[in-house]
Coordinates of N, CA and C in Angstrom, one line a residue:
X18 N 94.1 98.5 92.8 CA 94.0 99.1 91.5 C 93.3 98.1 90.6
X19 N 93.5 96.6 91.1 CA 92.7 95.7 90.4 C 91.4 96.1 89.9
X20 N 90.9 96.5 91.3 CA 89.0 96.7 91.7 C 88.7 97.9 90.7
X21 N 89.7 98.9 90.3 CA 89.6 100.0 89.5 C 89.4 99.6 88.1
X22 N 90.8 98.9 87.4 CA 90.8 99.0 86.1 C 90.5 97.8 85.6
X23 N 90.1 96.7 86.5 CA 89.8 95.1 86.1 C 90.8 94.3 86.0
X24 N 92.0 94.8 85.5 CA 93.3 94.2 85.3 C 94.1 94.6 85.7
X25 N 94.9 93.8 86.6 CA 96.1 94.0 87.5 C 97.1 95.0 86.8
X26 N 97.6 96.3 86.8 CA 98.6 96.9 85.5 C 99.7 96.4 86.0
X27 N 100.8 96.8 85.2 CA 102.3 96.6 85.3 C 103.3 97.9 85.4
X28 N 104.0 97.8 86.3 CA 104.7 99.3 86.0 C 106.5 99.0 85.5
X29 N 107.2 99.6 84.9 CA 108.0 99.5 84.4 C 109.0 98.3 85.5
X30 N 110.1 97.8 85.3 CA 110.8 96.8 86.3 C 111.3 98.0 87.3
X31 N 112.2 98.8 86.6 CA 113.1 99.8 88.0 C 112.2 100.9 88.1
X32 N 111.0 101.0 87.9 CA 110.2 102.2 88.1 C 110.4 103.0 89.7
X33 N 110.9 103.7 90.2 CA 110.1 104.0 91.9 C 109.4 105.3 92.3
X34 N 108.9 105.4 93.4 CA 108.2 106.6 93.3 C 108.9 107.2 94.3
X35 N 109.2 108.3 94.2 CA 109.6 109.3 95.6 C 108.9 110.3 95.6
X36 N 108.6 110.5 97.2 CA 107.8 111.4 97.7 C 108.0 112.4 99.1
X37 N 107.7 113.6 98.1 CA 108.3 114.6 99.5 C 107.2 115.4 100.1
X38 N 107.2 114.8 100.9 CA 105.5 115.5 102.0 C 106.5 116.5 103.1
X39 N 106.1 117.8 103.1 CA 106.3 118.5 103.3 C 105.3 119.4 104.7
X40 N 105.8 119.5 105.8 CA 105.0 120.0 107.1 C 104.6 121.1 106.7
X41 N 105.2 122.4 106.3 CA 104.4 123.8 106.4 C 105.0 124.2 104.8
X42 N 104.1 124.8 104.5 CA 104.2 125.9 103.6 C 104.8 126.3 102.8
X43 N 106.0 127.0 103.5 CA 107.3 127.6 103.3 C 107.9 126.9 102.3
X44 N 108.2 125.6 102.8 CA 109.0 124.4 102.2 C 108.4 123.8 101.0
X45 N 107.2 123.5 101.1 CA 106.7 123.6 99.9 C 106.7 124.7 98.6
X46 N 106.3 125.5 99.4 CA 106.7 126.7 98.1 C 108.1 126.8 97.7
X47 N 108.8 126.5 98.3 CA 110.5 126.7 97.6 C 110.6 125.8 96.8
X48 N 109.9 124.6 97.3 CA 110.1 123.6 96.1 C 109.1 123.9 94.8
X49 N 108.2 124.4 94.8 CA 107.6 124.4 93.7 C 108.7 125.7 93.1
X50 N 108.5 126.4 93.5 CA 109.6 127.7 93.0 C 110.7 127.0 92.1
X51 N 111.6 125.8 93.1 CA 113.0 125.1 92.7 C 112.6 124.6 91.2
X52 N 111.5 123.8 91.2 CA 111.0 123.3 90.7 C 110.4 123.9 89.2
X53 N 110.0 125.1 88.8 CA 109.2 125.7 87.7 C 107.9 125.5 88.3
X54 N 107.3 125.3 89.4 CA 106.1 124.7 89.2 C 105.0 125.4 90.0
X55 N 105.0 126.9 89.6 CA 104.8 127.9 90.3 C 103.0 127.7 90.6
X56 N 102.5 127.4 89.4 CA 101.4 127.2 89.5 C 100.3 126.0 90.3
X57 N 101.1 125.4 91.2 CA 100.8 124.7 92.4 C 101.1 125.1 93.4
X58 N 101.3 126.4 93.1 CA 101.4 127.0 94.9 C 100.1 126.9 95.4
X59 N 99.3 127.1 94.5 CA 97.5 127.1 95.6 C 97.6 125.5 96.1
X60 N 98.2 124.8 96.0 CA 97.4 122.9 95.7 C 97.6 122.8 96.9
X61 N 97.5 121.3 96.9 CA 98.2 120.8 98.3 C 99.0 120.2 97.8
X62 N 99.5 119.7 96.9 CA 100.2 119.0 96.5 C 99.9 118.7 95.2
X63 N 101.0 117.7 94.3 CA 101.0 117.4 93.1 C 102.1 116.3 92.2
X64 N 101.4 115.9 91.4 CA 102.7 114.8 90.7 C 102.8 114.9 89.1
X65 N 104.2 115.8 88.5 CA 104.0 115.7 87.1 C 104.6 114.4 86.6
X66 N 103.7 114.6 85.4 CA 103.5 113.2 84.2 C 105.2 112.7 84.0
X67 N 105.9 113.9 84.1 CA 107.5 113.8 83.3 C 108.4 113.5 84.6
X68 N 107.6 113.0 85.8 CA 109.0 112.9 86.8 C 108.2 111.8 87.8
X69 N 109.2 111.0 88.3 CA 108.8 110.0 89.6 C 108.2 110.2 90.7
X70 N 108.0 112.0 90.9 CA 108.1 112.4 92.6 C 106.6 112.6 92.7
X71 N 106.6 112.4 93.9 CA 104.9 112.8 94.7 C 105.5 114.0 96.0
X72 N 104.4 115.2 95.4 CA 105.1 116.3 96.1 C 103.1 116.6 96.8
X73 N 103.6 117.0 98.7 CA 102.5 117.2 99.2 C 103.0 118.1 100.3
X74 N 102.4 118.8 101.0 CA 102.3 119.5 102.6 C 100.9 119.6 103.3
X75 N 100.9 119.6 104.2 CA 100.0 119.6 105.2 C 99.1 120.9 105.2
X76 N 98.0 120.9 104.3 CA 97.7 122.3 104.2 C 96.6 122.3 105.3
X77 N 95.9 121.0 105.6 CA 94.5 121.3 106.4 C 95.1 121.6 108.1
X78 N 96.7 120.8 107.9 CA 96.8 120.6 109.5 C 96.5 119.3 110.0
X79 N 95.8 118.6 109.3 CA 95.2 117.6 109.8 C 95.6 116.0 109.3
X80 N 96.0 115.3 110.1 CA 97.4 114.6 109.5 C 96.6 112.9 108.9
X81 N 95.6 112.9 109.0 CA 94.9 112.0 108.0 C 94.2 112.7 106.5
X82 N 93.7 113.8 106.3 CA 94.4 114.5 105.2 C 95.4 114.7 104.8
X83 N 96.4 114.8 105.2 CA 97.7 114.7 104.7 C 98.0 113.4 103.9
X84 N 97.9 112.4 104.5 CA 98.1 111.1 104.1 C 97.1 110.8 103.4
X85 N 95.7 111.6 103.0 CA 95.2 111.5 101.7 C 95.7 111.9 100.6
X86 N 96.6 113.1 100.9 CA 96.9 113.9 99.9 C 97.9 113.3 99.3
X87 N 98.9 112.5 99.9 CA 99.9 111.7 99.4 C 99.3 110.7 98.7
X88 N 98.2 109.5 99.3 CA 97.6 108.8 98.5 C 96.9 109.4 97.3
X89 N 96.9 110.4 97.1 CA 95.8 111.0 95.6 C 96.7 110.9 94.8
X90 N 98.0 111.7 94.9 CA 99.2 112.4 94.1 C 100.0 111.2 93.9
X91 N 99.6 110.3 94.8 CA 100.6 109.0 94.3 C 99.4 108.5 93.1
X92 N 98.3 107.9 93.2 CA 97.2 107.7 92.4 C 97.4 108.3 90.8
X93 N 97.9 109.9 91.1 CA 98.0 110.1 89.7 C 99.1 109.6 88.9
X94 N 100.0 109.7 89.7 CA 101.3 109.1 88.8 C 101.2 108.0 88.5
X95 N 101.0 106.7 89.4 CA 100.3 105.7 88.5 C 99.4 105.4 87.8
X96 N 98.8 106.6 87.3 CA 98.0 106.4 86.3 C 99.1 107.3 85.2
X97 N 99.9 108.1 85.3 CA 100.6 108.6 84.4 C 101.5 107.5 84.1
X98 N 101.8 106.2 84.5 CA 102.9 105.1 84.3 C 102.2 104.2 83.6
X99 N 100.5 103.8 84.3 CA 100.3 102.8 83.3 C 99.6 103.4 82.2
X100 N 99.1 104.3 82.2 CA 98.4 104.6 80.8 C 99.1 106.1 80.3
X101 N 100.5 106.0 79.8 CA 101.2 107.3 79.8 C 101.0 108.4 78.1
X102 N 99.9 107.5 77.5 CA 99.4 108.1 76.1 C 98.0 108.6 76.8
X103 N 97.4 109.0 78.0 CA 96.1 109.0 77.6 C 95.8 110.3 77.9
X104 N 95.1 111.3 77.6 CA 94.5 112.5 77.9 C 93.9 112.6 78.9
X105 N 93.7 112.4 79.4 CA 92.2 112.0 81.0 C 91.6 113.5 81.1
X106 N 90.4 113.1 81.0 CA 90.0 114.9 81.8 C 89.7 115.4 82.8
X107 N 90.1 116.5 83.2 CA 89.8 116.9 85.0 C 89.7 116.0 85.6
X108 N 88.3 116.0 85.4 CA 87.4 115.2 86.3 C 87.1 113.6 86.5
X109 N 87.9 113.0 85.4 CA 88.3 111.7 85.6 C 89.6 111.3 86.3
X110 N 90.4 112.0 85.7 CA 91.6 112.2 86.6 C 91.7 112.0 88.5
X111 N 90.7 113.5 88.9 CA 90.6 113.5 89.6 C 89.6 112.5 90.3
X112 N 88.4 111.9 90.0 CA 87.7 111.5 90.4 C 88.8 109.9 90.3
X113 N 89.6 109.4 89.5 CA 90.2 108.6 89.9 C 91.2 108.5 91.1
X114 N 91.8 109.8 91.6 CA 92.8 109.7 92.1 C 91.8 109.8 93.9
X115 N 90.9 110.5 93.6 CA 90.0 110.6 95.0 C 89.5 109.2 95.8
X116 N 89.4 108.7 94.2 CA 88.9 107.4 94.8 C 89.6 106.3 95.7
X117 N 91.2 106.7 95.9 CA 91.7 105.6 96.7 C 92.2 106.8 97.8
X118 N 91.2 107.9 97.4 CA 91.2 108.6 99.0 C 90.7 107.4 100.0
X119 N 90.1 106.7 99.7 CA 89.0 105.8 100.5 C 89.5 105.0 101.1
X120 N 90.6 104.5 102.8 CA 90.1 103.7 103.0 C 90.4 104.0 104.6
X121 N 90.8 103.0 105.7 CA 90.3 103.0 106.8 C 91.4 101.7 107.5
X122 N 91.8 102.2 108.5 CA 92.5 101.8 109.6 C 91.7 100.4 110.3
X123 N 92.1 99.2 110.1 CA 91.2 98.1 110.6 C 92.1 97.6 112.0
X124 N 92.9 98.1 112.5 CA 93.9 98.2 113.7 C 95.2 96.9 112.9
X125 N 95.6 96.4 112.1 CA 96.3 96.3 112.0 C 97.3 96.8 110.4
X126 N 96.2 97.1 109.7 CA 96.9 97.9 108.4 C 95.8 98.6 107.5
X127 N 96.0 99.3 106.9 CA 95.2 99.9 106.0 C 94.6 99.5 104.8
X128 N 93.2 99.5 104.7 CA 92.5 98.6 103.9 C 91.5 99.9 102.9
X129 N 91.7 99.5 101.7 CA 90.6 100.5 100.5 C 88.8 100.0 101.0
X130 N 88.0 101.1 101.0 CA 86.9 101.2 101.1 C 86.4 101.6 99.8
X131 N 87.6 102.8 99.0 CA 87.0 103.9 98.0 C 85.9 104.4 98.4
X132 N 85.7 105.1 100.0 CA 84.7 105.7 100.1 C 85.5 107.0 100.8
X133 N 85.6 107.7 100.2 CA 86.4 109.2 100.5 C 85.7 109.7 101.7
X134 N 86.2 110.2 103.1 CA 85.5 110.8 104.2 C 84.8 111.9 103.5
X135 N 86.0 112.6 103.2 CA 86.7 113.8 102.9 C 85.9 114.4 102.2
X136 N 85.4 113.6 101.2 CA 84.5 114.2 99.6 C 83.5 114.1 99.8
X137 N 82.6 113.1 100.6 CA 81.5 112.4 100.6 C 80.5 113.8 101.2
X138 N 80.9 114.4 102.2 CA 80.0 115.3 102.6 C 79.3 116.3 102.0
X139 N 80.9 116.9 101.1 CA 80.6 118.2 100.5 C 79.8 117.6 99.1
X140 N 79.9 117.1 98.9 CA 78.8 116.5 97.0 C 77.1 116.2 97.6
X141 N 77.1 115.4 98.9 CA 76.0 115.1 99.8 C 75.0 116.6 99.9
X142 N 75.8 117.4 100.7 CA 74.8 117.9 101.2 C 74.9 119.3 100.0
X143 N 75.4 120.0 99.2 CA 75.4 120.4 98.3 C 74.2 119.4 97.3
X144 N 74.2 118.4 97.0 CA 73.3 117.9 96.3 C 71.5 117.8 96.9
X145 N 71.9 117.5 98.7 CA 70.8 117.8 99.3 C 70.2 119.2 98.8
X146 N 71.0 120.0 99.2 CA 70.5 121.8 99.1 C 70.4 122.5 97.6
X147 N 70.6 121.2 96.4 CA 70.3 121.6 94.7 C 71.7 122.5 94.7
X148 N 72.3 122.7 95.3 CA 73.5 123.2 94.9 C 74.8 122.9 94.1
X149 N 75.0 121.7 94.1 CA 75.8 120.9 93.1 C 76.2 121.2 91.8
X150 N 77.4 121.3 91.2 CA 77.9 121.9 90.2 C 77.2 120.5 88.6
X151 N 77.0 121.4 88.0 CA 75.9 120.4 87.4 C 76.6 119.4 86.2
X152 N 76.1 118.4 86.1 CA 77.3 117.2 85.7 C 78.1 117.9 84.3
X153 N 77.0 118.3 83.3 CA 78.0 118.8 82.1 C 79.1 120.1 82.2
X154 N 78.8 120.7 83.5 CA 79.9 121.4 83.8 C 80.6 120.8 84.4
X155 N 80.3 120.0 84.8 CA 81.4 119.0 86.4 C 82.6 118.4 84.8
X156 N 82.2 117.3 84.1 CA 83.2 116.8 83.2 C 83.9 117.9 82.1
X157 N 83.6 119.4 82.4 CA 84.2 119.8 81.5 C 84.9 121.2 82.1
X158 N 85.0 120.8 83.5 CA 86.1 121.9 84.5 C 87.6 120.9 84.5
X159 N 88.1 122.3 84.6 CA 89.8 121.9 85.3 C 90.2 122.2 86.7
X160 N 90.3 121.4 87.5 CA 90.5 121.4 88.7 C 91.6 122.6 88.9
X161 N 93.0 122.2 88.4 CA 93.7 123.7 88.5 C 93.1 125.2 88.4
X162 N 92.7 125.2 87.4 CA 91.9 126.3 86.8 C 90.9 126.4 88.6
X163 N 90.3 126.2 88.9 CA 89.7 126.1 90.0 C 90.1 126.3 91.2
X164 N 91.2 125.7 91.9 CA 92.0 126.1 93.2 C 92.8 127.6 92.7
X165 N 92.8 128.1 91.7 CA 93.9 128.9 91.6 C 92.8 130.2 91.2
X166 N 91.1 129.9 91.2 CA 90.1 130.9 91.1 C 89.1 131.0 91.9
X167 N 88.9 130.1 92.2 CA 88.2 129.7 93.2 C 87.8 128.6 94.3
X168 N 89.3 128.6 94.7 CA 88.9 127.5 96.0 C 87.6 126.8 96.6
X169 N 86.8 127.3 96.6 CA 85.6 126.7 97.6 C 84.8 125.7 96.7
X170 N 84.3 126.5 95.7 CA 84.5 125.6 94.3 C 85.0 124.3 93.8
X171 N 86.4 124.7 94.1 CA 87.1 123.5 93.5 C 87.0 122.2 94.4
X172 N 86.5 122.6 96.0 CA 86.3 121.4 96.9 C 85.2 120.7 96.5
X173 N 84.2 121.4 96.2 CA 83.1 121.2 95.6 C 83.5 120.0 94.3
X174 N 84.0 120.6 93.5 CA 84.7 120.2 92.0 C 85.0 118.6 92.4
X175 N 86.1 118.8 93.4 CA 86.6 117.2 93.8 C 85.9 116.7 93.9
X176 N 85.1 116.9 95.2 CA 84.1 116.0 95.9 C 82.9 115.4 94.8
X177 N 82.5 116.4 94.1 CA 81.7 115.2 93.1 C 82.9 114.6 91.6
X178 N 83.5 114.9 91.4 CA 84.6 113.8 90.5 C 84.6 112.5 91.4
X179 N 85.4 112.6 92.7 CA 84.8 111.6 93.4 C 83.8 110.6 93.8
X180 N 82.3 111.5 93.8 CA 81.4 111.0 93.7 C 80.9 110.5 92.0
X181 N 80.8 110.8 91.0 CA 80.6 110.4 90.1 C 81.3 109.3 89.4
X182 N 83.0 109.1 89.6 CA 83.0 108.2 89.8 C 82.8 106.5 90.3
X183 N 82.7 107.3 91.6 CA 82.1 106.2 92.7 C 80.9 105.6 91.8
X184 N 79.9 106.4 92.0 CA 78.9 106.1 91.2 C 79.2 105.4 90.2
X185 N 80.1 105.7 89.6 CA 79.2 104.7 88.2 C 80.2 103.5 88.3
X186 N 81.0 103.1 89.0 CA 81.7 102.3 89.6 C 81.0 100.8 90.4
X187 N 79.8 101.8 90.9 CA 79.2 100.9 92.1 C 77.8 101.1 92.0
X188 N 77.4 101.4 90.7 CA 76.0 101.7 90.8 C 75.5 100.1 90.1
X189 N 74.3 99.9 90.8 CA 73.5 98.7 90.7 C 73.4 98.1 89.1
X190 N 72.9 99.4 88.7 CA 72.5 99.3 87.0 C 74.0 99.0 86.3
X191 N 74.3 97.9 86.0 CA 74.9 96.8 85.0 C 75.6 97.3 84.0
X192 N 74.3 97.8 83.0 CA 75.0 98.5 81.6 C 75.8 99.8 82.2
X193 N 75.4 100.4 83.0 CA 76.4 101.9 83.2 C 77.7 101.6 83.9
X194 N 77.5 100.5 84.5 CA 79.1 100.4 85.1 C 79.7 99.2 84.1
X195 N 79.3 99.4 82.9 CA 79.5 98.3 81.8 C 80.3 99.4 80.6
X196 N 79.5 100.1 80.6 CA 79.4 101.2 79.8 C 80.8 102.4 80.3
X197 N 80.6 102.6 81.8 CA 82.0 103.4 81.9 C 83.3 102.7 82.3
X198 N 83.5 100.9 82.1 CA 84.4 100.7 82.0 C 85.0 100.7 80.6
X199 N 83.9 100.2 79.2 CA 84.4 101.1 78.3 C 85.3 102.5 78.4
X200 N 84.8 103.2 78.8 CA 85.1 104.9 79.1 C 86.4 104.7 79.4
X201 N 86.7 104.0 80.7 CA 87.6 104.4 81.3 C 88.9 103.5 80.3
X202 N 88.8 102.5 79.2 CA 89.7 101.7 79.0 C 89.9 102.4 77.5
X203 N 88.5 103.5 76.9 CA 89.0 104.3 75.9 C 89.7 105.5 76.5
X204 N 90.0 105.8 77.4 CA 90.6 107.3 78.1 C 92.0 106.8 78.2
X205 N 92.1 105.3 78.5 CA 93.2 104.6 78.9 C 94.3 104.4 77.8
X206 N 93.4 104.2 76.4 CA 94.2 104.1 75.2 C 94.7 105.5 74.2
X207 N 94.2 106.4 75.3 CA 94.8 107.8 74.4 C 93.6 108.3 73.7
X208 N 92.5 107.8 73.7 CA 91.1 108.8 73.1 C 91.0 109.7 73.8
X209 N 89.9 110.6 72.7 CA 89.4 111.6 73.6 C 87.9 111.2 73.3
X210 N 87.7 110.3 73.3 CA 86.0 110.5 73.3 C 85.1 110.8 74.5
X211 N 84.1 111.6 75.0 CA 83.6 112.4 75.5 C 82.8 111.3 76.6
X212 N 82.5 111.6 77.5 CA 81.6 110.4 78.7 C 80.2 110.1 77.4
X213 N 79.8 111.8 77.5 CA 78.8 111.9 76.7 C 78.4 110.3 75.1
X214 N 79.7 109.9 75.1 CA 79.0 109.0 73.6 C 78.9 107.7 74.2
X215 N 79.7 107.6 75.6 CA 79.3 106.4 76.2 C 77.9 106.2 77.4
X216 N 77.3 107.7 77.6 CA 76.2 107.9 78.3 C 75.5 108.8 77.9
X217 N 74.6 108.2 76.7 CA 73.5 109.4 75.7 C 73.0 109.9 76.6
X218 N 72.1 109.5 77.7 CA 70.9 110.0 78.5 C 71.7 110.5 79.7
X219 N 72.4 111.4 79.6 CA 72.9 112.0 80.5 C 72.1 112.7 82.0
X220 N 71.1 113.4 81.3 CA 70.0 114.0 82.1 C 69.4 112.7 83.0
X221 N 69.3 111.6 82.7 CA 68.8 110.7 83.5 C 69.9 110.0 84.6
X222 N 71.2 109.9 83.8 CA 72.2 109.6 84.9 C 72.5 110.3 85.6
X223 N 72.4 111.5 85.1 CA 72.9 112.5 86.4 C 71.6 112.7 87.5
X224 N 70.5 112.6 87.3 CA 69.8 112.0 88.4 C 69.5 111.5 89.3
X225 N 69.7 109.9 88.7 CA 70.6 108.9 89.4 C 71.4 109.3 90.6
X226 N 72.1 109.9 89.6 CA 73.2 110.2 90.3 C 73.1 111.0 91.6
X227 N 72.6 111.8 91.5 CA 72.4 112.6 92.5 C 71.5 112.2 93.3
X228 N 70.6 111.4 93.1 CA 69.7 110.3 94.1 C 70.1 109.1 95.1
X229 N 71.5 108.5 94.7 CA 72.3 107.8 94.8 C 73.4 108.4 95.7
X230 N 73.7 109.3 95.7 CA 75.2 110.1 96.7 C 73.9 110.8 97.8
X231 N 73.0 111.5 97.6 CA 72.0 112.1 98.6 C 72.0 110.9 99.7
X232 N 71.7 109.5 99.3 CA 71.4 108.2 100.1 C 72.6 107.9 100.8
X233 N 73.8 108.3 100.5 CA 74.7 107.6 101.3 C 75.4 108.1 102.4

């Protein structure tokens, strides 16, 4: 989290997280049911702002997605602990929590890459074929809103939150990843100011951008 926000955060002294990953379906749905939290039945999972728990199930079957899913949903809650005044939108959110989708089994423990398997494809070759959901709509979707209307979409949706933050995270150009750590430390204090006033020339970063994830 260092490598994310520059500074080591702090989370409360008795803070903990509990998490219930859940094998099939069923189980999951009762708990969101138990829960009020009817509108995560499409998810794979999820973590609200107002409680400790990281809630997931195995929706692909596939049990290193799974263990992303838990790492995402945990991602958000710690960002709901250290920065618990801030508004984040969609796609920051998400593109933060995707980002420690990233890492990789080195045979004796798990190490961060922040390079999502998972996301990298679908923004790639979408961006290869001009298909790509286009940046000013990308920061101003809601991911829920999206799994709950259109699924295929919303993979889409993730995978470049993901990629756009990567990008401006790790892009060469100095001022931009100068520029969106501003961003991310005004989102952090409870603003709502827009990507847009910290990246006038949008049309050119999103270029970039899309020049930049085609390559990788």
């Amino acid at each position: 989290f260092r490598t994310f926000y520059g500074d080591e955060p702090k989370l409360p002294a008795k803070e903990k997280m509990e998490l219930f990953a859940f094998r099939t379906y069923e189980d999951y749905r009762r708990y969101c049911v138990e829960q009020k939290a009817e509108a995560q039945l499409n998810a794979a999972g999820f973590a609200a702002s107002d409680s400790n728990t990281v809630v997931g199930w195995n929706k692909t079957r596939n049990g290193q997605q799974f263990l992303q899913t838990m790492v995402h949903e945990a991602a958000h809650l710690f960002w709901y602990r250290v920065a618990p005044g801030a508004q984040a939108p969609s796609w920051f959110a998400e593109g933060m929590a995707t980002y420690f989708e990233g890492y990789a089994w080195d045979g004796k423990g798990y190490k961060l890459t922040f390079v999502s398997e998972s996301r990298l494809p679908f923004a790639r070759e979408a961006m290869k074929g001009g298909r790509q959901i286009p940046i000013a709509d990308l920061i101003a979707g809601d991911a829920l809103a999206l799994i709950n209307k259109d699924p295929t979409k919303a993979l889409l949706f993730y995978a470049e939150c993901w990629a756009l933050n990567y990008f401006l995270c790790r892009t060469q150009n100095k001022a931009w990843r100068e520029a969106y750590a501003e961003y991310r430390q005004s989102v952090a204090r409870g603003n709502a100011e827009p990507l847009t006033k910290f990246f006038p020339d949008l049309g050119r970063m999103e270029a970039e951008w899309v020049e930049f994830v085609k390559g990788m």
